[in-house]
PDB file of C-alpha atoms in Angstrom:
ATOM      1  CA  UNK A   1     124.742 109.559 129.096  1.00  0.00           C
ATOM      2  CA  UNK A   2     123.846 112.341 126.839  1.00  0.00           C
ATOM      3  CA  UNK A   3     125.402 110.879 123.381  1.00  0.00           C
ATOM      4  CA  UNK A   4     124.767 113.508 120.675  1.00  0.00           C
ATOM      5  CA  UNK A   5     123.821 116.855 121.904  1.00  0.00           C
ATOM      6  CA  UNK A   6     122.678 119.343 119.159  1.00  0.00           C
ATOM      7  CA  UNK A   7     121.831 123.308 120.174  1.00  0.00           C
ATOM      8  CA  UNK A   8     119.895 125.211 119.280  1.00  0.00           C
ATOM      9  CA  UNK A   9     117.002 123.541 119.302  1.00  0.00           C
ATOM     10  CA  UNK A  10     115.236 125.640 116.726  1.00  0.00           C
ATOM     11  CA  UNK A  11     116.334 129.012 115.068  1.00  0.00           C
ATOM     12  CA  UNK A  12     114.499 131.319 112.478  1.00  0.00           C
ATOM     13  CA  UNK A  13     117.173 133.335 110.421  1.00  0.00           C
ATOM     14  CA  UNK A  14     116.487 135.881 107.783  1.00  0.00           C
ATOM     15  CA  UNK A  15     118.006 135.545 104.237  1.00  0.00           C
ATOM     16  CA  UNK A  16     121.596 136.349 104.306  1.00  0.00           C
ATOM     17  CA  UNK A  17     122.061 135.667 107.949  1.00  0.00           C
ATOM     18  CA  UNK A  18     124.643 133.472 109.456  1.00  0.00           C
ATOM     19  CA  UNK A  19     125.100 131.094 111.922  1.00  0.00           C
ATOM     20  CA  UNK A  20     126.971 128.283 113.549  1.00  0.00           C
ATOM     21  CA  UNK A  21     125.276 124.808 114.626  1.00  0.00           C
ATOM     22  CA  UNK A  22     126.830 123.585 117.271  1.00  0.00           C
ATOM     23  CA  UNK A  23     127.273 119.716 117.900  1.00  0.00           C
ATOM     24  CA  UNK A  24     128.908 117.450 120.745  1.00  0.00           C
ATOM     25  CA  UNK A  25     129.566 114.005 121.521  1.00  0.00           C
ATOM     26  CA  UNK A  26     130.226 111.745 124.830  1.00  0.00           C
ATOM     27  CA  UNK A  27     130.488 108.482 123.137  1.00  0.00           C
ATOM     28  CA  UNK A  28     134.686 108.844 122.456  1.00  0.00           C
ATOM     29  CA  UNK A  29     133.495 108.477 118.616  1.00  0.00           C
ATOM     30  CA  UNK A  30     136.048 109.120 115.873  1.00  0.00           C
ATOM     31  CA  UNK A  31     133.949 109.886 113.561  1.00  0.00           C
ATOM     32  CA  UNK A  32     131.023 112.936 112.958  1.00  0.00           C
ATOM     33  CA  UNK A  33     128.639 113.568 110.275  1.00  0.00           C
ATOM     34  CA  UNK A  34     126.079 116.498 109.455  1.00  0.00           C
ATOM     35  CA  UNK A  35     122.893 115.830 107.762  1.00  0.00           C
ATOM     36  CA  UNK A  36     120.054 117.655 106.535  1.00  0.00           C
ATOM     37  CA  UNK A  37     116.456 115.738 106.250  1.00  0.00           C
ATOM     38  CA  UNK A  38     113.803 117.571 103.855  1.00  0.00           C
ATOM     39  CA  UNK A  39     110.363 115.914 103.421  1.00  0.00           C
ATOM     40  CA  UNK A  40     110.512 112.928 100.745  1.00  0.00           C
ATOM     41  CA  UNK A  41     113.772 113.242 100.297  1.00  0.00           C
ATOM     42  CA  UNK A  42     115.559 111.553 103.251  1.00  0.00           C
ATOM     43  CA  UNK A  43     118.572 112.088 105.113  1.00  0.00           C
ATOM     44  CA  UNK A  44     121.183 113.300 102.759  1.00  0.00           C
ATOM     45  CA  UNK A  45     124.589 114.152 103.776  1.00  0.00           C
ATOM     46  CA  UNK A  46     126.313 117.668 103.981  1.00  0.00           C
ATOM     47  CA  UNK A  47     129.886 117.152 105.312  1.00  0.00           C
ATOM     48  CA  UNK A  48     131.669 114.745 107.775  1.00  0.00           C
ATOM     49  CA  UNK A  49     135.041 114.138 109.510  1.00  0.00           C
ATOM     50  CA  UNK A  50     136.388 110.908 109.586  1.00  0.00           C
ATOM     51  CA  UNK A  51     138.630 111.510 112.340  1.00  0.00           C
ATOM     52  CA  UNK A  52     139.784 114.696 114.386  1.00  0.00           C
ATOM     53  CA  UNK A  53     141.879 117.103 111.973  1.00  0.00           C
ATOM     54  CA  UNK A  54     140.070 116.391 108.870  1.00  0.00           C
ATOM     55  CA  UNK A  55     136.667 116.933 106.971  1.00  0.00           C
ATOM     56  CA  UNK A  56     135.149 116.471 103.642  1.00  0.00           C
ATOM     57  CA  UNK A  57     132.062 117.138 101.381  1.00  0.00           C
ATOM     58  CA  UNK A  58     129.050 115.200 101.328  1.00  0.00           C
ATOM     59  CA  UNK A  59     126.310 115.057  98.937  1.00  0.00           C
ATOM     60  CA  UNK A  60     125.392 118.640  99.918  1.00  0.00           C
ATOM     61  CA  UNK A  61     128.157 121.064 101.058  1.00  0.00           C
ATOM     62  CA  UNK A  62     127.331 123.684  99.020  1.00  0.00           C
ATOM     63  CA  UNK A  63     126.698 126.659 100.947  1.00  0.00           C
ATOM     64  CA  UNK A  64     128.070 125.179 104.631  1.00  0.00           C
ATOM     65  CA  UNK A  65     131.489 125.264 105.911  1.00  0.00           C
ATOM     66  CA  UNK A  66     132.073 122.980 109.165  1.00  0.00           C
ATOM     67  CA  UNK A  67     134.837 122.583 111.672  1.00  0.00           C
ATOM     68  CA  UNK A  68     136.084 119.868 113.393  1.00  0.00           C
ATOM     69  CA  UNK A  69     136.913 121.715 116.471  1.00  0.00           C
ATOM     70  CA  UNK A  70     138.070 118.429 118.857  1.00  0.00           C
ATOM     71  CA  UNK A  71     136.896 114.694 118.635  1.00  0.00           C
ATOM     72  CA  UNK A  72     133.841 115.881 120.741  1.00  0.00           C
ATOM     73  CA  UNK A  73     132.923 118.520 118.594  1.00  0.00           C
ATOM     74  CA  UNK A  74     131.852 119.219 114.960  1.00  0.00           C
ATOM     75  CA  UNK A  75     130.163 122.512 114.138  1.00  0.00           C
ATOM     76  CA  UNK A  76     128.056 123.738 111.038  1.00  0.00           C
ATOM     77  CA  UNK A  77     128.029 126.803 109.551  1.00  0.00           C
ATOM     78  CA  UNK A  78     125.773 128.605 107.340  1.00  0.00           C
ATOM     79  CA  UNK A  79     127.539 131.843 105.456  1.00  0.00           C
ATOM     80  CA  UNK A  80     124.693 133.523 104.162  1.00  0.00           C
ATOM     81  CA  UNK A  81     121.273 131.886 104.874  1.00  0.00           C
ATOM     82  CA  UNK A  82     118.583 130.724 101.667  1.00  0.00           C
ATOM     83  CA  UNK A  83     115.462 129.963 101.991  1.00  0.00           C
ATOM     84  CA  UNK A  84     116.345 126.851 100.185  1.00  0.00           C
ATOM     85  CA  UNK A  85     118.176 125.832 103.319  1.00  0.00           C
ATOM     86  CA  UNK A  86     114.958 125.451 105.706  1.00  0.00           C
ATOM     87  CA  UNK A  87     115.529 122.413 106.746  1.00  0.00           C
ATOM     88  CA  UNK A  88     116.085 120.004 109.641  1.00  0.00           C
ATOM     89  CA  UNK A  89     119.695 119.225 110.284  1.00  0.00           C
ATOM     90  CA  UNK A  90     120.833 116.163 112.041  1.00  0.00           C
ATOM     91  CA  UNK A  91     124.747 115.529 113.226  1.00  0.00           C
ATOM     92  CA  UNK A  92     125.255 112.256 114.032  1.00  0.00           C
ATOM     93  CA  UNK A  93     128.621 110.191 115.017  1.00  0.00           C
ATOM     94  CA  UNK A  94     129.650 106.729 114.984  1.00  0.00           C
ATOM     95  CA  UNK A  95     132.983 105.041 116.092  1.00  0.00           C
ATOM     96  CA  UNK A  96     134.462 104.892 112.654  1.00  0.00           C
ATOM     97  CA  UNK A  97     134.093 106.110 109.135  1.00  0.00           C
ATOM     98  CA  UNK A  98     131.657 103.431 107.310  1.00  0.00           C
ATOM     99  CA  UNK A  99     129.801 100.771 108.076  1.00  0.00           C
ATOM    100  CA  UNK A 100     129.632 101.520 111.494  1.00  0.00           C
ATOM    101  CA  UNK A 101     126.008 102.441 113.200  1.00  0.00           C
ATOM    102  CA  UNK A 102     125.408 106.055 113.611  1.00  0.00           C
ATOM    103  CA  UNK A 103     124.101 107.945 116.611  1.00  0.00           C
ATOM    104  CA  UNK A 104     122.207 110.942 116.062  1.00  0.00           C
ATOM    105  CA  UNK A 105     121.029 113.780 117.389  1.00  0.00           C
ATOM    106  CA  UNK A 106     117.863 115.290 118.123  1.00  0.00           C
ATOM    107  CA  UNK A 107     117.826 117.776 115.365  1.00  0.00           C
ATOM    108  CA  UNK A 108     118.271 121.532 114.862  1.00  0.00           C
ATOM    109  CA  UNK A 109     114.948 122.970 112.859  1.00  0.00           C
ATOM    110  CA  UNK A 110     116.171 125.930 110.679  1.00  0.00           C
ATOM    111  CA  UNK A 111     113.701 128.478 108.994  1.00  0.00           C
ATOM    112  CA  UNK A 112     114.873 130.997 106.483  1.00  0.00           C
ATOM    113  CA  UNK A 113     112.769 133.644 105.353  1.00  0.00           C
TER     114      UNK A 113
ATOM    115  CA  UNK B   1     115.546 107.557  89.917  1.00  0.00           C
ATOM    116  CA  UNK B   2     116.763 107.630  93.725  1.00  0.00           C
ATOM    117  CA  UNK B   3     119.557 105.047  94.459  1.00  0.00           C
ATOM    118  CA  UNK B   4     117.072 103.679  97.684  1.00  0.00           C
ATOM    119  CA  UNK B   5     113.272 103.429  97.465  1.00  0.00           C
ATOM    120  CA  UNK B   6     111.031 103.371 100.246  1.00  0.00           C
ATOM    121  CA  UNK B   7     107.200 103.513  99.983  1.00  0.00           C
ATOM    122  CA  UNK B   8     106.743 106.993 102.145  1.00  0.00           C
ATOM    123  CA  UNK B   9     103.348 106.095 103.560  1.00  0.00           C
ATOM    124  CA  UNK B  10     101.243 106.757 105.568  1.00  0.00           C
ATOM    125  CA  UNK B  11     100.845 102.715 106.966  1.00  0.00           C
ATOM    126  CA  UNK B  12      98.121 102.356 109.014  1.00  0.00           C
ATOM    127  CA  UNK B  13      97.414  99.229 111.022  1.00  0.00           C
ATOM    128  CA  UNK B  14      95.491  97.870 113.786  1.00  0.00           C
ATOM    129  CA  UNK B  15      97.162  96.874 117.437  1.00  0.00           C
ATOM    130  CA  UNK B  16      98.951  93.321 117.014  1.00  0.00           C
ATOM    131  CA  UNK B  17      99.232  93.256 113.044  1.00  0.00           C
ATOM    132  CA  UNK B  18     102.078  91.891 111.378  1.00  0.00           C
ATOM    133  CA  UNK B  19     103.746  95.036 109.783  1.00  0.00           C
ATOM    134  CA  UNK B  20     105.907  94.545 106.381  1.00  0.00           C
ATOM    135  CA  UNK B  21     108.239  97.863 105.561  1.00  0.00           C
ATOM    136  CA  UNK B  22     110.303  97.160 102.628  1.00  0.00           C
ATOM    137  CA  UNK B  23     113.283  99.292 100.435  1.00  0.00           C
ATOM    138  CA  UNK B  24     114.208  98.461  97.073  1.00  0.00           C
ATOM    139  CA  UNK B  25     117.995  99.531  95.695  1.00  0.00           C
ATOM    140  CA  UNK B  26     119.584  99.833  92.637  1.00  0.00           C
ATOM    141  CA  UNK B  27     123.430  99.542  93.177  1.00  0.00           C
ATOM    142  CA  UNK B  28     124.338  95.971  93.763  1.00  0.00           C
ATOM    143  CA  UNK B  29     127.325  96.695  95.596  1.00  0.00           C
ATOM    144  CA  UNK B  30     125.707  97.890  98.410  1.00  0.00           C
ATOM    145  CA  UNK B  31     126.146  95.251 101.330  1.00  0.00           C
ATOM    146  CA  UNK B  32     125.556  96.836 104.845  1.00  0.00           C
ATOM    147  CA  UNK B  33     121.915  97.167 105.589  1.00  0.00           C
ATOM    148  CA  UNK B  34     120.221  99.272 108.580  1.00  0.00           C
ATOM    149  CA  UNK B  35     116.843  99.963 109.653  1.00  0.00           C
ATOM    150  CA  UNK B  36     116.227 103.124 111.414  1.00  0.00           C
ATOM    151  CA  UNK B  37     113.237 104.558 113.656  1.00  0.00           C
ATOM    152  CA  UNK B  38     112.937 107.608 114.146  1.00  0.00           C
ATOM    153  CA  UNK B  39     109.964 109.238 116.293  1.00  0.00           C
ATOM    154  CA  UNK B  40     108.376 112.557 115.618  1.00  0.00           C
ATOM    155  CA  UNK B  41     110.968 115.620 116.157  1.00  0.00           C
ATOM    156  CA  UNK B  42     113.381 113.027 117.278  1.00  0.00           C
ATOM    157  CA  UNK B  43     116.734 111.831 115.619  1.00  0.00           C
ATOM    158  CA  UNK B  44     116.840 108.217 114.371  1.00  0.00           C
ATOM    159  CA  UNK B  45     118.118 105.475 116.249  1.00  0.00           C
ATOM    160  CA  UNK B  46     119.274 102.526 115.090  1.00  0.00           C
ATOM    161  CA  UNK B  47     116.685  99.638 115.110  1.00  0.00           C
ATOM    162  CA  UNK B  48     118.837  96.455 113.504  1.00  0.00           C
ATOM    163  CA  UNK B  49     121.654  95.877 111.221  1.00  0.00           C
ATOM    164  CA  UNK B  50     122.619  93.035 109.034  1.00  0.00           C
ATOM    165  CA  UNK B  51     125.658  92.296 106.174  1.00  0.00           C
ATOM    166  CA  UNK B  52     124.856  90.956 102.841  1.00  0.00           C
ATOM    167  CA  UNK B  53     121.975  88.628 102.339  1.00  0.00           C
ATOM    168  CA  UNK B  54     120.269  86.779 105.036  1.00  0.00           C
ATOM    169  CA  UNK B  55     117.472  87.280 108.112  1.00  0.00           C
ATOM    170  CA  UNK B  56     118.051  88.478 111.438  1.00  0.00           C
ATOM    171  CA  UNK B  57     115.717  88.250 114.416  1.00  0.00           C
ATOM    172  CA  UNK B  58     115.287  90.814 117.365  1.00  0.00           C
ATOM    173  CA  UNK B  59     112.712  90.200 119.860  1.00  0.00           C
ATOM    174  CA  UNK B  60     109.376  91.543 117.650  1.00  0.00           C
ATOM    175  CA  UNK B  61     111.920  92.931 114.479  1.00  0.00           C
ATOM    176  CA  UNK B  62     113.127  90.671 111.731  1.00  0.00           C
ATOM    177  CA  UNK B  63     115.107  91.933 109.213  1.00  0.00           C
ATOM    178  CA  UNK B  64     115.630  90.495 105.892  1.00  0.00           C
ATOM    179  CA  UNK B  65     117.943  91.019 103.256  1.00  0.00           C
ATOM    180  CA  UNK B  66     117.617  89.528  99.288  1.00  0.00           C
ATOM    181  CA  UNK B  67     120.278  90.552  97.236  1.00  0.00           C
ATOM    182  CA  UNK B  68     119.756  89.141  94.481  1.00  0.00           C
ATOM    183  CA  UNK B  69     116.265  90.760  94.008  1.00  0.00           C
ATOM    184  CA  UNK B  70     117.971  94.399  95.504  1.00  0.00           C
ATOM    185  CA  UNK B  71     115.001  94.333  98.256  1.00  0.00           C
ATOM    186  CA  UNK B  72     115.056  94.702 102.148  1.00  0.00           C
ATOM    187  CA  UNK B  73     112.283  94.276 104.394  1.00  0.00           C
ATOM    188  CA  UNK B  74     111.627  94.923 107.913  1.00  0.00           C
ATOM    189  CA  UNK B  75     108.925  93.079 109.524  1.00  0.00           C
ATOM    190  CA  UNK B  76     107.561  94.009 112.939  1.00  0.00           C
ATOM    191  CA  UNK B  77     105.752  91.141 114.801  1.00  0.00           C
ATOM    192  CA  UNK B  78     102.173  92.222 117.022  1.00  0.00           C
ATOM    193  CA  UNK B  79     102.778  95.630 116.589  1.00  0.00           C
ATOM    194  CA  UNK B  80     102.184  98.049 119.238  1.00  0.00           C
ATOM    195  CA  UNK B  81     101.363 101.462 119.191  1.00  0.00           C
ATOM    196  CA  UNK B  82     104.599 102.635 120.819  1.00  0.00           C
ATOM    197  CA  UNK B  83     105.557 101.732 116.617  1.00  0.00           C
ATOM    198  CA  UNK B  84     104.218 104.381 115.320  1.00  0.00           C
ATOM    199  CA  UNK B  85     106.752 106.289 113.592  1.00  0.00           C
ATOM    200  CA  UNK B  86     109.243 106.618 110.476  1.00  0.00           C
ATOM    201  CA  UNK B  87     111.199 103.891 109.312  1.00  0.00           C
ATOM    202  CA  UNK B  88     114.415 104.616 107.358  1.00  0.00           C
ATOM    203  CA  UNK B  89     116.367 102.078 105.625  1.00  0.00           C
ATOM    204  CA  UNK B  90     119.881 102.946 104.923  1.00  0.00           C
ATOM    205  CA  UNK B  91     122.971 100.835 103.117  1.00  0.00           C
ATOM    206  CA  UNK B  92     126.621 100.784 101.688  1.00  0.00           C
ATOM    207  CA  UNK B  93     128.456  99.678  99.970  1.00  0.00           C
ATOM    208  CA  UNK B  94     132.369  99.299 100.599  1.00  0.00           C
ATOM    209  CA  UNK B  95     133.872 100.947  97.141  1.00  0.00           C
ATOM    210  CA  UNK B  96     131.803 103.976  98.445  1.00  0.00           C
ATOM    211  CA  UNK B  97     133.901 104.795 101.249  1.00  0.00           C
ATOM    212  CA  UNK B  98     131.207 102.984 103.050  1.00  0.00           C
ATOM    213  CA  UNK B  99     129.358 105.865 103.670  1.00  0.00           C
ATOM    214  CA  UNK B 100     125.357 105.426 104.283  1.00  0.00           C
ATOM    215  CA  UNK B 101     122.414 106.103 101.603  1.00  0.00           C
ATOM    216  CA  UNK B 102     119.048 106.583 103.477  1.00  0.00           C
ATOM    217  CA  UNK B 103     115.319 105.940 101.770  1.00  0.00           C
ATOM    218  CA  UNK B 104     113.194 108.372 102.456  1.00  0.00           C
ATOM    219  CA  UNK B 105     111.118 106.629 105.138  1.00  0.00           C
ATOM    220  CA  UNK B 106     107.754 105.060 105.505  1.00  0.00           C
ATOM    221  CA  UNK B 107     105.040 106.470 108.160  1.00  0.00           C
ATOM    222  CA  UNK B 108     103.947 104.110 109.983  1.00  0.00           C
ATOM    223  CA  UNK B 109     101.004 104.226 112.521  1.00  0.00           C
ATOM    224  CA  UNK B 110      99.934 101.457 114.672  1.00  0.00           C
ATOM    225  CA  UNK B 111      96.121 102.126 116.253  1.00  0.00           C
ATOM    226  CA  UNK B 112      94.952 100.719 119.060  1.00  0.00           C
TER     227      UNK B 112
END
């Protein structure tokens, strides 16, 4: 059982690149989430999608776009990489919206020069 | 001042010592509370979760909730050094969509 499979594993992009984080599910979960941890700050919370058809803005959309692209599947995307983006970015899922214990994956470390 | 406070770390302690990893909060709303582990260049996994005020017990982990002082703890009986790794507390409240605020974790290292 693979639960939440994140790829790539690591990427290195140059300022004002783009790309698209790609994350999947097995667990028949409603809901997905994208996070992005920084050191001494936490886990803090970019966009999710409550349910299949429909996202919204976290603490920290700006600069992302996602897509909700079936209930397996939620994808990130960066427009035009910042430095200020290097981060480590977690999606997670979890049967519903709230209150409900999330299952993450193993991470996606981005580097922006 | 962060919504969740958590004591980064590092917490170093010998093999078999009672560890005590704690979060302080400042909405009182929240009432869903979660302790996280998460090892190095791994996602976290969920380690125990608990509603409103109260203990709960699993196997070595107790978790312990006081609302009315805003303060969680997470106590880990004769730790191991299989432990060793970053805590995160997270909570929610219900008027908040009941989505999740983390603490920045504590470090924790067990030694043998």
């Amino acid at each position: 059982n693979a639960g939440v499979t994140q790829t790539p594993k690591f990427q290195v992009l140059k300022t004002g690149q783009s790309m698209t984080l790609q994350c999947a599910q097995d667990m028949n979960h409603n809901s997905m989430y994208w996070y992005r941890q920084d050191p001494g700050m936490g886990l803090r919370l970019i966009y999710y999608s409550a349910s299949e058809g429909t996202t919204d803005k976290g603490e920290v959309p700006n600069g992302y776009n996602v897509s909700r692209l079936n209930k397996r599947e939620f994808s990130l995307r960066l427009e035009s990489a910042a430095p200020s983006q290097t981060s480590v970015y977690f999606c997670a899922s979890s049967e519903r919206q709230g209150n409900s214990p999330l299952h993450f994956g193993n991470g996606t470390r981005l580097t922006v020069t | 001042q962060k919504e969740v406070e958590q004591d980064p770390g590092p917490l170093s302690v010998p093999e078999g010592a009672i560890v005590s990893l704690n979060c302080t909060y400042s909405n009182s709303a929240f009432q869903y509370f979660m302790w996280y582990r998460q090892y190095s260049r791994k996602g976290p996994e969920l380690l125990m979760y608990t509603y409103s005020s109260g203990n709960k017990e699993d196997g070595r982990f107790t978790a312990q909730v006081d609302k009315s002082s805003k303060y969680i703890s997470l106590f880990i009986r004769d730790s191991q050094p299989s432990d060793s790794a970053t805590y995160l507390c997270a909570m929610s409240a219900q008027d908040a969509g009941n989505m999740l605020t983390f603490g920045g974790g504590t470090r924790l290292m067990v030694k043998p």
